[in-house]
Each structure stands twice: as structure tokens, then as C-alpha cells.
């Protein structure tokens, strides 16, 4: 693992701030990985977070780094990346994450970071700072990822219900209590693969801005960055985010093990596809859409639509709110950092 020797104090500080965001991302988004398996009482809370943390960490073994490249070199013009811009973007994302974590609102850490980058970029150089192709792909995913999770989970419930129609509810419950270990593992892999890469992209962009990238000038993520980000994400998940777990696991709809399996599997399929395409989607949006899907498959009234509306409202305001915080941070301090 490469050491930080030769790095200036400011660069080291910014790397640790980025890893702090990654840790907070894991803590804030622990609910994404474990809410269903805790809500169905397949695993007690601590065992569930330990399970999820392990699969969050090993995700780098299964995915390429396409999402890291999108975040690090596809949202803000690379020649504008600076210490002040990255610091302000991280402050915007961390500030919004802490606020929504305190309020127990399952907002998107991913879109908080993207909003932070956009806000700091605009504060530094105006609208011309934004790479609209990369941003439009991300904005499209805000709608597509929860919709895909919803549809896949809904159809999985219908298919599974048909396949197991001859079994008693007790027998079905027993089967899916075991299968939820598989689906929770897959979702945690998807979460670690997509979310940790966003911080990898930030740190890699910082290194390139400091002239520490490869001689070819291509976007590259060093192995030590990959391992550090996966470890920070896993540790954050291990500490859990219990307030949001309650919102995700029981306030939207009551889940059975079969429904939990379908929600996690539908969400994992969505994340695997997005990560392979390099799209930085929201794991929070994805699993929420899937949970609503399994609830709606049972009956429309099984979903607490008031809670779902509150979550959607948080989705809509996350990106602009983080952008505003990061822009203020840039004007207050970031522009003096270079």
C-alpha cells in the first residue's frame, strides 16, 4: 500500500476529509444494506451490520472502477479541480448528510456528493464548470434507479408468490429466511461497489490535480485509494445508522422475509447494472423504490405513502441543498485554498 510520504499537509488533510465522508456514507447508508434483514428479524442488528460491512469491503474484487471515473473526471471540468473545490464539495456533502442523519431522513449520500461538486464548481467558474453529459446521466439515474428497483422487486414478488403458491406461509417464511442471507450479501456488494467508488474518484482527482497521476495523464485510482475507501465504507456500515434503519425497515411498509428477499434482489440487480455502466446511482433511492415495490405488490394500502412522500421530497432537495452548502463553503473558505 502506497504511503502518504511526499504529500503536503493540505493534501493529506483533504484525503482524510474524503475518507471521513466515505465513513459517514457507510454509516448513513447502513440502512440500505441491512434494513430489510433487520426488519424481518432474520439477523439481529449488530450481526446484520457486520455482515453488510464485510461485503461492502470486498466489493472492489467484483467491480471495475467506472463509477470512480465518472465522479472524478466526468462531472466538473478536470482543469478546475483544486483543493478548495474538493474541500467545499466534501463540506457540502458531509453537512447535508449530518443534517439528514440527525433527522432520520434516508437521503442520498451519492447525490449529496454530486451536488457538492456541482455547487463548488459553479461557485468557482460558473455554469461552464459543469460537464453536462456526466451530470445529465446522473440526473437521469435519480428517476431511473428507484423506478427500476420498484419494477424488479414488484415482479420478483409476483414470480416468487406463483412459484411457492403450494407451500404454507410457515414453509415459505423458512425458505426465505435463509435466502435473505444471499440477497443481503448481493445488495451490500452493490452498495460497496457503487458508493465507495465515488470517494475513490474524489481522491484520485485530487492526486491528479497535484501532479501525482500516471505519466500518461489517464484517470487512475491507486490500489491504496481503493482499499482505504472500501475500508472506510465498511467501518461506517459497521457503526450503523439505526435511526434511518427504522425508517427504511418498518415505516414504509411491513416486510416478510420473502418480501425482504425480493426487495434486496431487485435493488442489487439495479446496482450491479448501474455500476457496470459507470453510473453513480443512489443506493438509498434504489432500495426505497424496491421496498415500495414489494409493498405495492401486496396491496397499495400496504405502503405508507405519507412516509414515501417525505423520502421523495428529501431526494428532490438533496442535490440542490448540498450544492448550496458547498457553494457557500467555497465562497467562505475554499477559494483561499487554491
JSON list of N, CA and C in Angstrom, two decimals, residues 25 28-36 106-107 187 191 195 244-245 248 264 282-285 287-288:
[
{"chain": "A", "resi": 25, "resn": "UNK", "atom": "N", "xyz": [-20.81, 8.08, 4.81]},
{"chain": "A", "resi": 25, "resn": "UNK", "atom": "CA", "xyz": [-21.65, 7.47, 3.79]},
{"chain": "A", "resi": 25, "resn": "UNK", "atom": "C", "xyz": [-22.05, 6.07, 4.22]},
{"chain": "A", "resi": 28, "resn": "UNK", "atom": "N", "xyz": [-24.42, 6.42, 7.23]},
{"chain": "A", "resi": 28, "resn": "UNK", "atom": "CA", "xyz": [-25.70, 6.98, 6.80]},
{"chain": "A", "resi": 28, "resn": "UNK", "atom": "C", "xyz": [-26.49, 5.96, 5.97]},
{"chain": "A", "resi": 29, "resn": "UNK", "atom": "N", "xyz": [-25.78, 5.19, 5.15]},
{"chain": "A", "resi": 29, "resn": "UNK", "atom": "CA", "xyz": [-26.44, 4.27, 4.22]},
{"chain": "A", "resi": 29, "resn": "UNK", "atom": "C", "xyz": [-26.45, 2.84, 4.71]},
{"chain": "A", "resi": 30, "resn": "UNK", "atom": "N", "xyz": [-26.08, 2.61, 5.99]},
{"chain": "A", "resi": 30, "resn": "UNK", "atom": "CA", "xyz": [-26.16, 1.26, 6.54]},
{"chain": "A", "resi": 30, "resn": "UNK", "atom": "C", "xyz": [-27.57, 0.70, 6.37]},
{"chain": "A", "resi": 31, "resn": "UNK", "atom": "N", "xyz": [-28.55, 1.60, 6.47]},
{"chain": "A", "resi": 31, "resn": "UNK", "atom": "CA", "xyz": [-29.94, 1.18, 6.33]},
{"chain": "A", "resi": 31, "resn": "UNK", "atom": "C", "xyz": [-30.21, 0.53, 4.98]},
{"chain": "A", "resi": 32, "resn": "UNK", "atom": "N", "xyz": [-29.52, 1.00, 3.95]},
{"chain": "A", "resi": 32, "resn": "UNK", "atom": "CA", "xyz": [-29.72, 0.43, 2.61]},
{"chain": "A", "resi": 32, "resn": "UNK", "atom": "C", "xyz": [-29.42, -1.05, 2.60]},
{"chain": "A", "resi": 33, "resn": "UNK", "atom": "N", "xyz": [-28.35, -1.45, 3.29]},
{"chain": "A", "resi": 33, "resn": "UNK", "atom": "CA", "xyz": [-27.89, -2.82, 3.24]},
{"chain": "A", "resi": 33, "resn": "UNK", "atom": "C", "xyz": [-28.60, -3.72, 4.23]},
{"chain": "A", "resi": 34, "resn": "UNK", "atom": "N", "xyz": [-29.03, -3.17, 5.37]},
{"chain": "A", "resi": 34, "resn": "UNK", "atom": "CA", "xyz": [-29.48, -4.06, 6.44]},
{"chain": "A", "resi": 34, "resn": "UNK", "atom": "C", "xyz": [-30.93, -3.86, 6.88]},
{"chain": "A", "resi": 35, "resn": "UNK", "atom": "N", "xyz": [-31.59, -2.81, 6.40]},
{"chain": "A", "resi": 35, "resn": "UNK", "atom": "CA", "xyz": [-32.93, -2.51, 6.91]},
{"chain": "A", "resi": 35, "resn": "UNK", "atom": "C", "xyz": [-33.88, -3.68, 6.74]},
{"chain": "A", "resi": 36, "resn": "UNK", "atom": "N", "xyz": [-33.88, -4.32, 5.58]},
{"chain": "A", "resi": 36, "resn": "UNK", "atom": "CA", "xyz": [-34.85, -5.40, 5.34]},
{"chain": "A", "resi": 36, "resn": "UNK", "atom": "C", "xyz": [-34.52, -6.63, 6.16]},
{"chain": "A", "resi": 106, "resn": "UNK", "atom": "N", "xyz": [-33.73, 9.20, 5.07]},
{"chain": "A", "resi": 106, "resn": "UNK", "atom": "CA", "xyz": [-32.83, 8.43, 4.20]},
{"chain": "A", "resi": 106, "resn": "UNK", "atom": "C", "xyz": [-32.56, 9.12, 2.88]},
{"chain": "A", "resi": 107, "resn": "UNK", "atom": "N", "xyz": [-31.78, 10.19, 2.93]},
{"chain": "A", "resi": 107, "resn": "UNK", "atom": "CA", "xyz": [-31.42, 10.91, 1.71]},
{"chain": "A", "resi": 107, "resn": "UNK", "atom": "C", "xyz": [-30.24, 10.21, 1.04]},
{"chain": "A", "resi": 187, "resn": "UNK", "atom": "N", "xyz": [-26.84, -7.22, -2.14]},
{"chain": "A", "resi": 187, "resn": "UNK", "atom": "CA", "xyz": [-27.11, -5.78, -2.07]},
{"chain": "A", "resi": 187, "resn": "UNK", "atom": "C", "xyz": [-25.94, -5.03, -1.44]},
{"chain": "A", "resi": 191, "resn": "UNK", "atom": "N", "xyz": [-23.85, -2.03, -3.00]},
{"chain": "A", "resi": 191, "resn": "UNK", "atom": "CA", "xyz": [-23.69, -0.76, -2.28]},
{"chain": "A", "resi": 191, "resn": "UNK", "atom": "C", "xyz": [-22.22, -0.39, -2.18]},
{"chain": "A", "resi": 195, "resn": "UNK", "atom": "N", "xyz": [-21.05, 2.97, -4.14]},
{"chain": "A", "resi": 195, "resn": "UNK", "atom": "CA", "xyz": [-20.87, 4.14, -3.28]},
{"chain": "A", "resi": 195, "resn": "UNK", "atom": "C", "xyz": [-19.41, 4.43, -2.94]},
{"chain": "A", "resi": 244, "resn": "UNK", "atom": "N", "xyz": [-32.17, 5.67, 10.74]},
{"chain": "A", "resi": 244, "resn": "UNK", "atom": "CA", "xyz": [-32.63, 5.51, 9.37]},
{"chain": "A", "resi": 244, "resn": "UNK", "atom": "C", "xyz": [-33.05, 4.07, 9.09]},
{"chain": "A", "resi": 245, "resn": "UNK", "atom": "N", "xyz": [-32.41, 3.11, 9.78]},
{"chain": "A", "resi": 245, "resn": "UNK", "atom": "CA", "xyz": [-32.82, 1.72, 9.64]},
{"chain": "A", "resi": 245, "resn": "UNK", "atom": "C", "xyz": [-34.29, 1.57, 9.97]},
{"chain": "A", "resi": 248, "resn": "UNK", "atom": "N", "xyz": [-36.46, 2.96, 7.07]},
{"chain": "A", "resi": 248, "resn": "UNK", "atom": "CA", "xyz": [-36.43, 2.12, 5.87]},
{"chain": "A", "resi": 248, "resn": "UNK", "atom": "C", "xyz": [-37.06, 0.77, 6.11]},
{"chain": "A", "resi": 264, "resn": "UNK", "atom": "N", "xyz": [-34.28, -6.76, -1.77]},
{"chain": "A", "resi": 264, "resn": "UNK", "atom": "CA", "xyz": [-32.81, -6.73, -1.84]},
{"chain": "A", "resi": 264, "resn": "UNK", "atom": "C", "xyz": [-32.31, -7.22, -3.20]},
{"chain": "A", "resi": 282, "resn": "UNK", "atom": "N", "xyz": [-28.00, 6.39, -6.61]},
{"chain": "A", "resi": 282, "resn": "UNK", "atom": "CA", "xyz": [-28.25, 6.43, -5.18]},
{"chain": "A", "resi": 282, "resn": "UNK", "atom": "C", "xyz": [-28.70, 5.07, -4.69]},
{"chain": "A", "resi": 283, "resn": "UNK", "atom": "N", "xyz": [-27.93, 4.47, -3.80]},
{"chain": "A", "resi": 283, "resn": "UNK", "atom": "CA", "xyz": [-28.35, 3.19, -3.23]},
{"chain": "A", "resi": 283, "resn": "UNK", "atom": "C", "xyz": [-29.58, 3.37, -2.35]},
{"chain": "A", "resi": 284, "resn": "UNK", "atom": "N", "xyz": [-29.71, 4.55, -1.74]},
{"chain": "A", "resi": 284, "resn": "UNK", "atom": "CA", "xyz": [-30.90, 4.84, -0.93]},
{"chain": "A", "resi": 284, "resn": "UNK", "atom": "C", "xyz": [-32.15, 4.87, -1.80]},
{"chain": "A", "resi": 285, "resn": "UNK", "atom": "N", "xyz": [-32.08, 5.58, -2.92]},
{"chain": "A", "resi": 285, "resn": "UNK", "atom": "CA", "xyz": [-33.22, 5.63, -3.83]},
{"chain": "A", "resi": 285, "resn": "UNK", "atom": "C", "xyz": [-33.58, 4.23, -4.31]},
{"chain": "A", "resi": 287, "resn": "UNK", "atom": "N", "xyz": [-33.04, 1.10, -3.02]},
{"chain": "A", "resi": 287, "resn": "UNK", "atom": "CA", "xyz": [-33.67, 0.17, -2.08]},
{"chain": "A", "resi": 287, "resn": "UNK", "atom": "C", "xyz": [-35.04, 0.68, -1.64]},
{"chain": "A", "resi": 288, "resn": "UNK", "atom": "N", "xyz": [-35.19, 2.01, -1.56]},
{"chain": "A", "resi": 288, "resn": "UNK", "atom": "CA", "xyz": [-36.50, 2.54, -1.20]},
{"chain": "A", "resi": 288, "resn": "UNK", "atom": "C", "xyz": [-37.53, 2.21, -2.27]}
]
